[in-house]
PDB file of C-alpha atoms in Angstrom:
ATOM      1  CA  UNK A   9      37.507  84.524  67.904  1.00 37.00           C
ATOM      2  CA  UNK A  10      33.949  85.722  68.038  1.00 49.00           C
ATOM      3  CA  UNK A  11      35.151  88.402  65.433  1.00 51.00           C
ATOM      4  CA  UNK A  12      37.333  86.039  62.980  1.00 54.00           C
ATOM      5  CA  UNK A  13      33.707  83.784  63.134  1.00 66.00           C
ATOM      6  CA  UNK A  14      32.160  86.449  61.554  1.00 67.00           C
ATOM      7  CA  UNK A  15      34.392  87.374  59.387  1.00 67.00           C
ATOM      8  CA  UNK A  16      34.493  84.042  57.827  1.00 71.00           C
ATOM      9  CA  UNK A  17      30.488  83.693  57.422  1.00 77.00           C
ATOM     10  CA  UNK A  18      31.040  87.622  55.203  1.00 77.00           C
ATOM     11  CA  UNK A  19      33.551  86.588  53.795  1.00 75.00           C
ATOM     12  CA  UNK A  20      31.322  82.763  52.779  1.00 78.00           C
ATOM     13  CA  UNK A  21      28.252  84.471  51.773  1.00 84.00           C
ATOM     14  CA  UNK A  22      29.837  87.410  49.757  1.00 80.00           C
ATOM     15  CA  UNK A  23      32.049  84.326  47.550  1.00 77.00           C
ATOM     16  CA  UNK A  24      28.714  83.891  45.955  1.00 84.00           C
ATOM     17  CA  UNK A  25      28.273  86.276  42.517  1.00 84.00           C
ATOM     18  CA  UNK A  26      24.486  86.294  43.025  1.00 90.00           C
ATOM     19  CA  UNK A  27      25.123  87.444  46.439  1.00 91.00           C
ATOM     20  CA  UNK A  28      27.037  90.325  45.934  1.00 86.00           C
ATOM     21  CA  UNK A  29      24.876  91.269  42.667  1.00 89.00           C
ATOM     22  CA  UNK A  30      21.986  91.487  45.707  1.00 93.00           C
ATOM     23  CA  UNK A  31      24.648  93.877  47.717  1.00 88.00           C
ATOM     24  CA  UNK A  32      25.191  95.857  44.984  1.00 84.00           C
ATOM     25  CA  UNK A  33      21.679  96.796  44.499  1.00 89.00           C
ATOM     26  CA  UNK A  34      20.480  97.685  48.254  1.00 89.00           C
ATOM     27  CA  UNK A  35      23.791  99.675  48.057  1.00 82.00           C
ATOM     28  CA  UNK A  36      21.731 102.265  46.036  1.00 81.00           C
ATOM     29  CA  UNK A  37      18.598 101.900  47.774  1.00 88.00           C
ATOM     30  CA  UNK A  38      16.902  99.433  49.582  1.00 90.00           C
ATOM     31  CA  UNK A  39      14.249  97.342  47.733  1.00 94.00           C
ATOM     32  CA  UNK A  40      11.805  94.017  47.290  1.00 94.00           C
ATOM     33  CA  UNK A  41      12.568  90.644  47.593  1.00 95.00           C
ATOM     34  CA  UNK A  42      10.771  90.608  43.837  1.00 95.00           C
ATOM     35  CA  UNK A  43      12.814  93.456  42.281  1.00 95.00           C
ATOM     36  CA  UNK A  44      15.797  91.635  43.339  1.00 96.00           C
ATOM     37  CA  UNK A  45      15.202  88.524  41.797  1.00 96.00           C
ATOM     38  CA  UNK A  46      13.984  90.142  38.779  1.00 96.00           C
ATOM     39  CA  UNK A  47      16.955  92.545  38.256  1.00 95.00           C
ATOM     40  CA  UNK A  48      19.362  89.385  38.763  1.00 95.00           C
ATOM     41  CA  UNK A  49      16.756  87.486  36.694  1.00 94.00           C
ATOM     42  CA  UNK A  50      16.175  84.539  39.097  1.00 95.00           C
ATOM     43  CA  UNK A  51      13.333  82.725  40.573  1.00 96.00           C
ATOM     44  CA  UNK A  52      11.523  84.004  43.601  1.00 95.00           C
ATOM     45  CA  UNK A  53      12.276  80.856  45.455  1.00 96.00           C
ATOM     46  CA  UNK A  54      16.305  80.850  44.330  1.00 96.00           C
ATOM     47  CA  UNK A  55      16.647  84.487  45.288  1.00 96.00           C
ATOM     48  CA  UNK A  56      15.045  83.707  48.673  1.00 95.00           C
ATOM     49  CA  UNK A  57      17.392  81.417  49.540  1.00 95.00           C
ATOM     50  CA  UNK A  58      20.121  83.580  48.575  1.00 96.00           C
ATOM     51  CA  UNK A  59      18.359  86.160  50.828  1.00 96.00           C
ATOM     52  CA  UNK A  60      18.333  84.179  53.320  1.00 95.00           C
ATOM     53  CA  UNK A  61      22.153  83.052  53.347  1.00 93.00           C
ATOM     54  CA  UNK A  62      22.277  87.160  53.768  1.00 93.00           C
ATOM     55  CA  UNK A  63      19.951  87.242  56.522  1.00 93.00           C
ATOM     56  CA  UNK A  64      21.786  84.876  58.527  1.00 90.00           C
ATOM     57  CA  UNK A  65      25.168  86.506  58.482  1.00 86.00           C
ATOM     58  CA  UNK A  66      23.513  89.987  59.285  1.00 86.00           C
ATOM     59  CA  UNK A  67      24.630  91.623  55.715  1.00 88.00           C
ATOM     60  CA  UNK A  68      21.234  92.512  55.168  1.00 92.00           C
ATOM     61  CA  UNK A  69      17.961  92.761  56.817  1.00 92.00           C
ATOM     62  CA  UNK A  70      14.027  92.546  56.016  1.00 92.00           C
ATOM     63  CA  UNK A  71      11.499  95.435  57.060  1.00 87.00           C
ATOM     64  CA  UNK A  72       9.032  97.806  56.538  1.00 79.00           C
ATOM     65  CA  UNK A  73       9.285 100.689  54.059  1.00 75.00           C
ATOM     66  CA  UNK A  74       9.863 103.996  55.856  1.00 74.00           C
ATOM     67  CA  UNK A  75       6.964 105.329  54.434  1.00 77.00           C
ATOM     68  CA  UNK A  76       4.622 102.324  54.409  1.00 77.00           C
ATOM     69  CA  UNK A  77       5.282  99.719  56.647  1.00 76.00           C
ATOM     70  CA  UNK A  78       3.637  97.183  54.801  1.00 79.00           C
ATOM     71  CA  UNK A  79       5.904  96.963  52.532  1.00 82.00           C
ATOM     72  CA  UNK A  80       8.374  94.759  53.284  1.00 88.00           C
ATOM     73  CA  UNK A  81      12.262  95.485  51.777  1.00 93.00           C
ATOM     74  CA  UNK A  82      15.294  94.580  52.345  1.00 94.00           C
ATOM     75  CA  UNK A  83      18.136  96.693  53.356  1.00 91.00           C
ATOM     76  CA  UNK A  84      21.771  96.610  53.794  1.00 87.00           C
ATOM     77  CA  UNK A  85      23.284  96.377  57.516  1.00 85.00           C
ATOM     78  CA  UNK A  86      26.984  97.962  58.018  1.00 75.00           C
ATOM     79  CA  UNK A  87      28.111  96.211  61.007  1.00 75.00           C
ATOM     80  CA  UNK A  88      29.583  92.790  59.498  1.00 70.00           C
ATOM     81  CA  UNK A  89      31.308  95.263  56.751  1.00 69.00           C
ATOM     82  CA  UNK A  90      32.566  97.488  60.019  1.00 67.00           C
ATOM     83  CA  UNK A  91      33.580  94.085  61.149  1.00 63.00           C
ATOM     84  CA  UNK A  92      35.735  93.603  57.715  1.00 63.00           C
ATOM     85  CA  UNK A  93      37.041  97.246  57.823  1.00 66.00           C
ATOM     86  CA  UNK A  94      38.190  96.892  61.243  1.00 69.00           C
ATOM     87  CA  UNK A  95      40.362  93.663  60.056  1.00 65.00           C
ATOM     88  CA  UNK A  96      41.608  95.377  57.286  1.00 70.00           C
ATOM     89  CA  UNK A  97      42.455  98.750  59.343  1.00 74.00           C
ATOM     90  CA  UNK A  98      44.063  96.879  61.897  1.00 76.00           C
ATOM     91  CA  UNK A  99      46.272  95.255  59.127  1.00 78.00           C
ATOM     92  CA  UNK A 100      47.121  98.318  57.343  1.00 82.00           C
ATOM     93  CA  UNK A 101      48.124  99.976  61.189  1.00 85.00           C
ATOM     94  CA  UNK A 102      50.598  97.354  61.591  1.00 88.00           C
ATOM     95  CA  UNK A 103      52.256  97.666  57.996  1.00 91.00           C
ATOM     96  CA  UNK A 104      51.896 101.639  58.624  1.00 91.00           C
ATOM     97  CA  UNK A 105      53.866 101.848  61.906  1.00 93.00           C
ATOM     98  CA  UNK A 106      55.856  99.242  60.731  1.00 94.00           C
ATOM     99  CA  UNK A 107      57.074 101.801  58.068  1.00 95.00           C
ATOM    100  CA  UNK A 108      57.767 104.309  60.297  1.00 95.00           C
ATOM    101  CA  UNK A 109      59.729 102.988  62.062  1.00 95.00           C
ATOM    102  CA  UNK A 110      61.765 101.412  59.639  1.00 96.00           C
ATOM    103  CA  UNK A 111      61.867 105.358  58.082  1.00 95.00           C
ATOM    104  CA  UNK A 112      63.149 106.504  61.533  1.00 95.00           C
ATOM    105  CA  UNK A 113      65.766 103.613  61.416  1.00 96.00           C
ATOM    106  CA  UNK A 114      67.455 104.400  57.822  1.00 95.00           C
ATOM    107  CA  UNK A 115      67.596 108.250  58.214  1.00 94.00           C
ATOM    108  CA  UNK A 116      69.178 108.161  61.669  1.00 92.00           C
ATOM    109  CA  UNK A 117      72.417 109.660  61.330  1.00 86.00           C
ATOM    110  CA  UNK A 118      75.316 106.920  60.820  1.00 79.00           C
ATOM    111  CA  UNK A 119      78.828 106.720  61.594  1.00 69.00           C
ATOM    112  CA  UNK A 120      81.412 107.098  58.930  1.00 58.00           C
ATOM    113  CA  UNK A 121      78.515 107.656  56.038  1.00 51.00           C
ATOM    114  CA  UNK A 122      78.090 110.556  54.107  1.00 48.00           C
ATOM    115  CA  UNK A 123      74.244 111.740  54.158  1.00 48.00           C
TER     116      UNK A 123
ATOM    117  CA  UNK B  25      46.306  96.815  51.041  1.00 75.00           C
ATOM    118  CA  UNK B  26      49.259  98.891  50.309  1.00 82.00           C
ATOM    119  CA  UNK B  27      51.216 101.595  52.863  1.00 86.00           C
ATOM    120  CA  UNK B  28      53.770 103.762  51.630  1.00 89.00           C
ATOM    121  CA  UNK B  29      56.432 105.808  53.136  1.00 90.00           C
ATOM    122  CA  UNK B  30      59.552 108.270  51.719  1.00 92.00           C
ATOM    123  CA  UNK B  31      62.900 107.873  52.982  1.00 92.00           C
ATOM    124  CA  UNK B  32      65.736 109.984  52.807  1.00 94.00           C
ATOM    125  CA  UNK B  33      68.070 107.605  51.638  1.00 93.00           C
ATOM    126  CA  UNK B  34      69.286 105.829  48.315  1.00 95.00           C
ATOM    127  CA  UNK B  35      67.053 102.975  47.685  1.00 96.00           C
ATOM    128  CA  UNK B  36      70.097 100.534  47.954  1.00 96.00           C
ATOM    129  CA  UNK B  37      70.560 101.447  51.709  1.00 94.00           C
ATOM    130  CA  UNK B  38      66.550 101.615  52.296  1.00 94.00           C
ATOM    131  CA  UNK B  39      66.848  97.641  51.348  1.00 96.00           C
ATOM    132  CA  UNK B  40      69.909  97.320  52.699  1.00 94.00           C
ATOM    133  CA  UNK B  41      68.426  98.890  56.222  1.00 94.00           C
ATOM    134  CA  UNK B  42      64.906  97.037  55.483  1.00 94.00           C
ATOM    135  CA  UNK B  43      66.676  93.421  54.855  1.00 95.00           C
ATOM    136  CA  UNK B  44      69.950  93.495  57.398  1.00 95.00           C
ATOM    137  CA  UNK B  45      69.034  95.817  60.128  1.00 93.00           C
ATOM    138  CA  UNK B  46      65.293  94.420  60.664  1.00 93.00           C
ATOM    139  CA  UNK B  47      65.272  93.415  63.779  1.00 93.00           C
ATOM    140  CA  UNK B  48      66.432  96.957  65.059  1.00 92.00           C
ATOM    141  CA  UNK B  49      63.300  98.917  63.042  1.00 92.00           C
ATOM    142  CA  UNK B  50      61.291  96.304  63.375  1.00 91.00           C
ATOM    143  CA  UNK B  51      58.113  96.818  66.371  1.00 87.00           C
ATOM    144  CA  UNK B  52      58.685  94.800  69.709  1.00 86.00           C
ATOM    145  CA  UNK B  53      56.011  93.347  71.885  1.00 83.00           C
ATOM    146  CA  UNK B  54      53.397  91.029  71.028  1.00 80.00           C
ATOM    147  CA  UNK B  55      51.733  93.313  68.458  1.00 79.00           C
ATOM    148  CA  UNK B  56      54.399  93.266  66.078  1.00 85.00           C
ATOM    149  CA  UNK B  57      56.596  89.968  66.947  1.00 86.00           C
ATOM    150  CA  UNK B  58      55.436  86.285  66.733  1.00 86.00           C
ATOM    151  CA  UNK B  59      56.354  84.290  69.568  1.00 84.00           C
ATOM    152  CA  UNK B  60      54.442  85.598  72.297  1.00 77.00           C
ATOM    153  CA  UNK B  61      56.375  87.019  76.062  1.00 78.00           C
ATOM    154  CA  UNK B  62      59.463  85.368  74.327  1.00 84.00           C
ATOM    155  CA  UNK B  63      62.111  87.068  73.199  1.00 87.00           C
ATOM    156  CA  UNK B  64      63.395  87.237  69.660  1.00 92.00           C
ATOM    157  CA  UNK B  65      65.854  88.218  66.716  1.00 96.00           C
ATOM    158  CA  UNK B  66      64.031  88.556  63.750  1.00 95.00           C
ATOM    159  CA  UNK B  67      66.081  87.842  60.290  1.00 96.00           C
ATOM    160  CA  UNK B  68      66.204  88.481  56.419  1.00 97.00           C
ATOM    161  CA  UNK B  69      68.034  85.479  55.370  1.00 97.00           C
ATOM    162  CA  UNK B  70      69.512  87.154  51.893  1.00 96.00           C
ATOM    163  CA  UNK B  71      68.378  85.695  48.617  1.00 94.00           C
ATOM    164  CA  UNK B  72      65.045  83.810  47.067  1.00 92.00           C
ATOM    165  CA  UNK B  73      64.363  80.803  48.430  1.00 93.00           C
ATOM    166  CA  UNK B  74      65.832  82.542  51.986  1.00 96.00           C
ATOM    167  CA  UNK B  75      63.484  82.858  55.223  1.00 97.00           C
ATOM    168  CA  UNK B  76      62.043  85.558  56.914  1.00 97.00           C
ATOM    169  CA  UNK B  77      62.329  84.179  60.422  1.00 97.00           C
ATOM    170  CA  UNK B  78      62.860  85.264  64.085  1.00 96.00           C
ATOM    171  CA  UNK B  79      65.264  83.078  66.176  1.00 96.00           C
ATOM    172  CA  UNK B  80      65.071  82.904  70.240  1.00 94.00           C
ATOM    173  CA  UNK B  81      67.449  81.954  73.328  1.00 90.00           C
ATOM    174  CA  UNK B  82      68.504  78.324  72.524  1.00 88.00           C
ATOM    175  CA  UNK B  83      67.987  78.251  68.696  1.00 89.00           C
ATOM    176  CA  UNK B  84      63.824  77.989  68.345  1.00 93.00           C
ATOM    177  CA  UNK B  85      62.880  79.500  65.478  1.00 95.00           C
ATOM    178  CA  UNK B  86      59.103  80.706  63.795  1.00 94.00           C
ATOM    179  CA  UNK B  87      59.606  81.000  60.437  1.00 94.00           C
ATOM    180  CA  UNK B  88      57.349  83.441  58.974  1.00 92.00           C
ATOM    181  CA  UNK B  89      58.094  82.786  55.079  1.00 94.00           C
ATOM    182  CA  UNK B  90      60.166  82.411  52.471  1.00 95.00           C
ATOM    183  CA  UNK B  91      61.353  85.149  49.919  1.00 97.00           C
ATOM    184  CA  UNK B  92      60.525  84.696  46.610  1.00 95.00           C
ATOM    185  CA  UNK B  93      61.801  87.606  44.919  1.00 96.00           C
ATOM    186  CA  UNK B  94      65.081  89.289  45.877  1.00 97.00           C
ATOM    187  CA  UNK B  95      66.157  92.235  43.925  1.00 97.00           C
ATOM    188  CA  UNK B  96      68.520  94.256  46.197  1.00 97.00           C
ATOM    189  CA  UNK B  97      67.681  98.214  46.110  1.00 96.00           C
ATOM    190  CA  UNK B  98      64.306  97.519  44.342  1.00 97.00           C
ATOM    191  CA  UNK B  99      62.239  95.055  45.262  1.00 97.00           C
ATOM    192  CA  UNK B 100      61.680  92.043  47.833  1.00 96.00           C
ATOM    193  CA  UNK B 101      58.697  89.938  47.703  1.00 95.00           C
ATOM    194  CA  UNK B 102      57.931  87.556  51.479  1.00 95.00           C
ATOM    195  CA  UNK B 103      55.657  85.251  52.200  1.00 91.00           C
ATOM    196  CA  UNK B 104      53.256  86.010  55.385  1.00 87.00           C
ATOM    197  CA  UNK B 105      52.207  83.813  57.564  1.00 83.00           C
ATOM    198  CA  UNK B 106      51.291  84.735  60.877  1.00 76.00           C
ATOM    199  CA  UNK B 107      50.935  81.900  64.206  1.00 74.00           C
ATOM    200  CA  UNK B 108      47.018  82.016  64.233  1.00 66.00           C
ATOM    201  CA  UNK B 109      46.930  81.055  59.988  1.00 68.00           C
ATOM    202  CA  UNK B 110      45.137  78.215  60.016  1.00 66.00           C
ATOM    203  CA  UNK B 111      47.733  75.609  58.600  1.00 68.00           C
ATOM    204  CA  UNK B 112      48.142  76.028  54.480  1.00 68.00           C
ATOM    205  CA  UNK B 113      47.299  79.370  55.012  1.00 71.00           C
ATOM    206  CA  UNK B 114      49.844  82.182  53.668  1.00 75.00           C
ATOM    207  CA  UNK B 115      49.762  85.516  52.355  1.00 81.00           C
ATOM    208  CA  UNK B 116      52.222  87.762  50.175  1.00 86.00           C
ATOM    209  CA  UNK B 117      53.732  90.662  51.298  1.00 90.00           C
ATOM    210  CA  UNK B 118      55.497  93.123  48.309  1.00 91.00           C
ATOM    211  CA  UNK B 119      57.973  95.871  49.121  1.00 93.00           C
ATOM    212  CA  UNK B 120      59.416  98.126  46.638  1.00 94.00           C
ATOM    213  CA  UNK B 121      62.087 100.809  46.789  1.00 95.00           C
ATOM    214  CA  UNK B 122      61.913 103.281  44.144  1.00 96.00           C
ATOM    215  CA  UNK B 123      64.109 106.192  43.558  1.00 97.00           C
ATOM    216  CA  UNK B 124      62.883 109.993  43.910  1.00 94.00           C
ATOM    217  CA  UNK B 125      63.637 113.044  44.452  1.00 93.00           C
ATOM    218  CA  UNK B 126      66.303 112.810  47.697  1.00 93.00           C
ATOM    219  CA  UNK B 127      65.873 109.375  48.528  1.00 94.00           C
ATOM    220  CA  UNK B 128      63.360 106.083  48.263  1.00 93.00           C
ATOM    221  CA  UNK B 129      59.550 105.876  47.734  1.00 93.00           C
ATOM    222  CA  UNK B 130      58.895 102.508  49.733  1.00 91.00           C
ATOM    223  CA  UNK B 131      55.785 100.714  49.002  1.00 90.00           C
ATOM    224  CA  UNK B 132      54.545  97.571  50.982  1.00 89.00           C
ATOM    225  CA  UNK B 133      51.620  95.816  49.746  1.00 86.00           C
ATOM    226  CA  UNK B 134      50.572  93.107  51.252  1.00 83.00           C
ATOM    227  CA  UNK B 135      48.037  91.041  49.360  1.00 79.00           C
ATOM    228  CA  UNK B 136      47.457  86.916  48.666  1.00 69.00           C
ATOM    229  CA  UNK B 137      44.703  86.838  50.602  1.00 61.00           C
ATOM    230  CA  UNK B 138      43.860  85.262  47.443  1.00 49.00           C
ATOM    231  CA  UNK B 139      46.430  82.948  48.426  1.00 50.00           C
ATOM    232  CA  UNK B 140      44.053  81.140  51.152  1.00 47.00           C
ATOM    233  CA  UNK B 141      43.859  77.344  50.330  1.00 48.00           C
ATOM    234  CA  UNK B 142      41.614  76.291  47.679  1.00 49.00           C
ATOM    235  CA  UNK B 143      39.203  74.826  50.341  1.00 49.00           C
ATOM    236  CA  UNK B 144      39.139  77.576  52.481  1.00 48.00           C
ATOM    237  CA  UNK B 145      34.845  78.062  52.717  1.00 44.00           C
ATOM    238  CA  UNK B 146      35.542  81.621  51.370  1.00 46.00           C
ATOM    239  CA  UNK B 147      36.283  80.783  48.479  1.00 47.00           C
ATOM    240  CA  UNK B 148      33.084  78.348  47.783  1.00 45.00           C
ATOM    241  CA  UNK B 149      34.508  77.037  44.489  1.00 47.00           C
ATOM    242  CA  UNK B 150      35.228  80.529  42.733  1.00 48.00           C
ATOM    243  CA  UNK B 151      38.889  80.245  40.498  1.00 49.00           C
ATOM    244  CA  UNK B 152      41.507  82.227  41.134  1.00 50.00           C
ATOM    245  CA  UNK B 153      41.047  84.846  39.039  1.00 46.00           C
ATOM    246  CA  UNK B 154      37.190  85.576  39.921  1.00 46.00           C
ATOM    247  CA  UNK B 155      38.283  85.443  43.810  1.00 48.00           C
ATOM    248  CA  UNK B 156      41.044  87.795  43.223  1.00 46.00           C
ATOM    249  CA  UNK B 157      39.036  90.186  41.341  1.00 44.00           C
ATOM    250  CA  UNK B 158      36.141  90.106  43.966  1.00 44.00           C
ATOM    251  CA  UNK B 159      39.140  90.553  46.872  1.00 48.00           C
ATOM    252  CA  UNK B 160      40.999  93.647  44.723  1.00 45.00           C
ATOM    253  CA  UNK B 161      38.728  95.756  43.023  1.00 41.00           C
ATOM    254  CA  UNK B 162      35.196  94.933  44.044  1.00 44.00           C
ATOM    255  CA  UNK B 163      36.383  94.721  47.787  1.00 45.00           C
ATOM    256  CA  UNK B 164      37.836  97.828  47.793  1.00 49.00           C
ATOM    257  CA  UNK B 165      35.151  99.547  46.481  1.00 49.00           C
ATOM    258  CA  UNK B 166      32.319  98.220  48.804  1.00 46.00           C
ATOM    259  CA  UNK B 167      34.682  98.670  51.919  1.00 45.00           C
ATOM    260  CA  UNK B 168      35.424 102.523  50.954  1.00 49.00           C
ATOM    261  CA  UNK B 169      31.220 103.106  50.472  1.00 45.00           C
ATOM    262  CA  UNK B 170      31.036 101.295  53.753  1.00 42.00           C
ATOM    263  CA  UNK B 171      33.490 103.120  55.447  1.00 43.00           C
ATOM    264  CA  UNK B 172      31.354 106.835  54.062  1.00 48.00           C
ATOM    265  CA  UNK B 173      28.604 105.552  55.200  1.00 42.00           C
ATOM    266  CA  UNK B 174      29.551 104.163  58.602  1.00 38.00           C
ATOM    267  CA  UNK B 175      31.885 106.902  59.794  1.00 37.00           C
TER     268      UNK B 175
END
């Protein structure tokens, strides 16, 4: 339940197309709350809403550069998309040994049929 | 998402095995049948507009959709819906049988998670053709970077 709760906030904040512009930039490389908005060409106060939608469903997450801590960036967090891949996996398991055993089924030999 | 398997068999006996013999191929237990510790026969009820159901001891039925495209030895189109769909909720699930080399490439894709009712909160107002797109090819694309980078 816990897991289908989450699912449904990823699923809710990546419906929006500003959103997953924002996703598909920290997918390269992590980066300011003000290169964001200016790449998607938005305000700073629109885009920190947005980024805040993120922050609450754990897609992303705000801190210091590697390198310089005072610069704060935002970052992309993989465990609500492990969340999503597990869902999917666990769908495409069923369907797979579903298969298999239907392949099992039609080549067993049969009675009174030529191969 | 889309599985795929080969069998050695013409494709008219891969559907004819798929759609008649189902409940002997199909998985048992809870992970792979609908209604629960109970016992049931699960059906292809021939033709569009049939059910895809399973039946138990004294006539109770789950009904897990209806076919909408029947096209023995090629291709059989179900709807999906599974007990914990929240009611309105239904997905699609496409199987085709297509003839090669020995016997039948079988492809099941099961997709329509597009289908999810129009108020459903993930799809915050997007039409169907923008939510579709972001399920198919976007979706698939972020989940496979995802999955490299996540092991």
């Amino acid at each position: 339940m816990q897991a289908a709760t989450q699912l449904d906030r990823t699923f809710a904040a990546l419906a929006d197309p500003t959103r997953r512009g924002v996703i598909e930039l920290l997918r390269k490389r992590p980066r300011r709350a003000g290169e964001l908005a200016a790449a998607l060409e938005m305000s700073a106060q629109a885009m920190s809403r947005h980024l805040r939608v993120l922050r609450r469903t754990g897609l992303v997450e705000e801190d210091g550069l590697d390198d310089d801590a005072r610069v704060r960036v935002y970052r992309l967090r993989a465990e609500p998309f492990a969340g999503l891949r597990d869902w999917i996996e666990e769908v495409e398991a069923f369907w797979t040994d579903q298969l298999s055993a239907f392949k099992a089924h039609a080549e067993r030999p049969r009675k009174g049929k030529h191969p | 998402m889309k599985v795929t398997t080969f069998v050695h068999v013409e494709p008219q006996a891969a559907f004819d095995v798929f759609t008649q013999e189902t409940d002997l191929w199909w998985g048992r237990g809870p992970k792979f049948r609908f209604g629960g510790a109970k016992r049931g026969v699960l059906h292809f009820e021939a033709g569009p507009g049939g059910r895809l159901f399973e039946e138990y001891d004294g006539g109770a039925v789950y009904e897990v959709g209806k076919i909408l495209v029947w096209e023995p030895g090629a291709r059989l189109v179900f709807e999906w819906r599974i007990p914990n769909f929240a009611p309105g909720e239904c997905t699609e699930v496409e199987v085709t049988f297509e003839a090669g080399d020995g016997g039948t490439r079988v492809v099941l894709e099961h997709r329509g998670w597009k289908a999810l009712r129009k108020d459903h909160p993930a799809r915050h107002g997007l039409d169907d053709v923008a939510y579709s797109r972001m399920l198919g090819m976007w979706w698939s694309e972020l989940l496979s970077s995802m999955r490299e980078r996540t092991g």
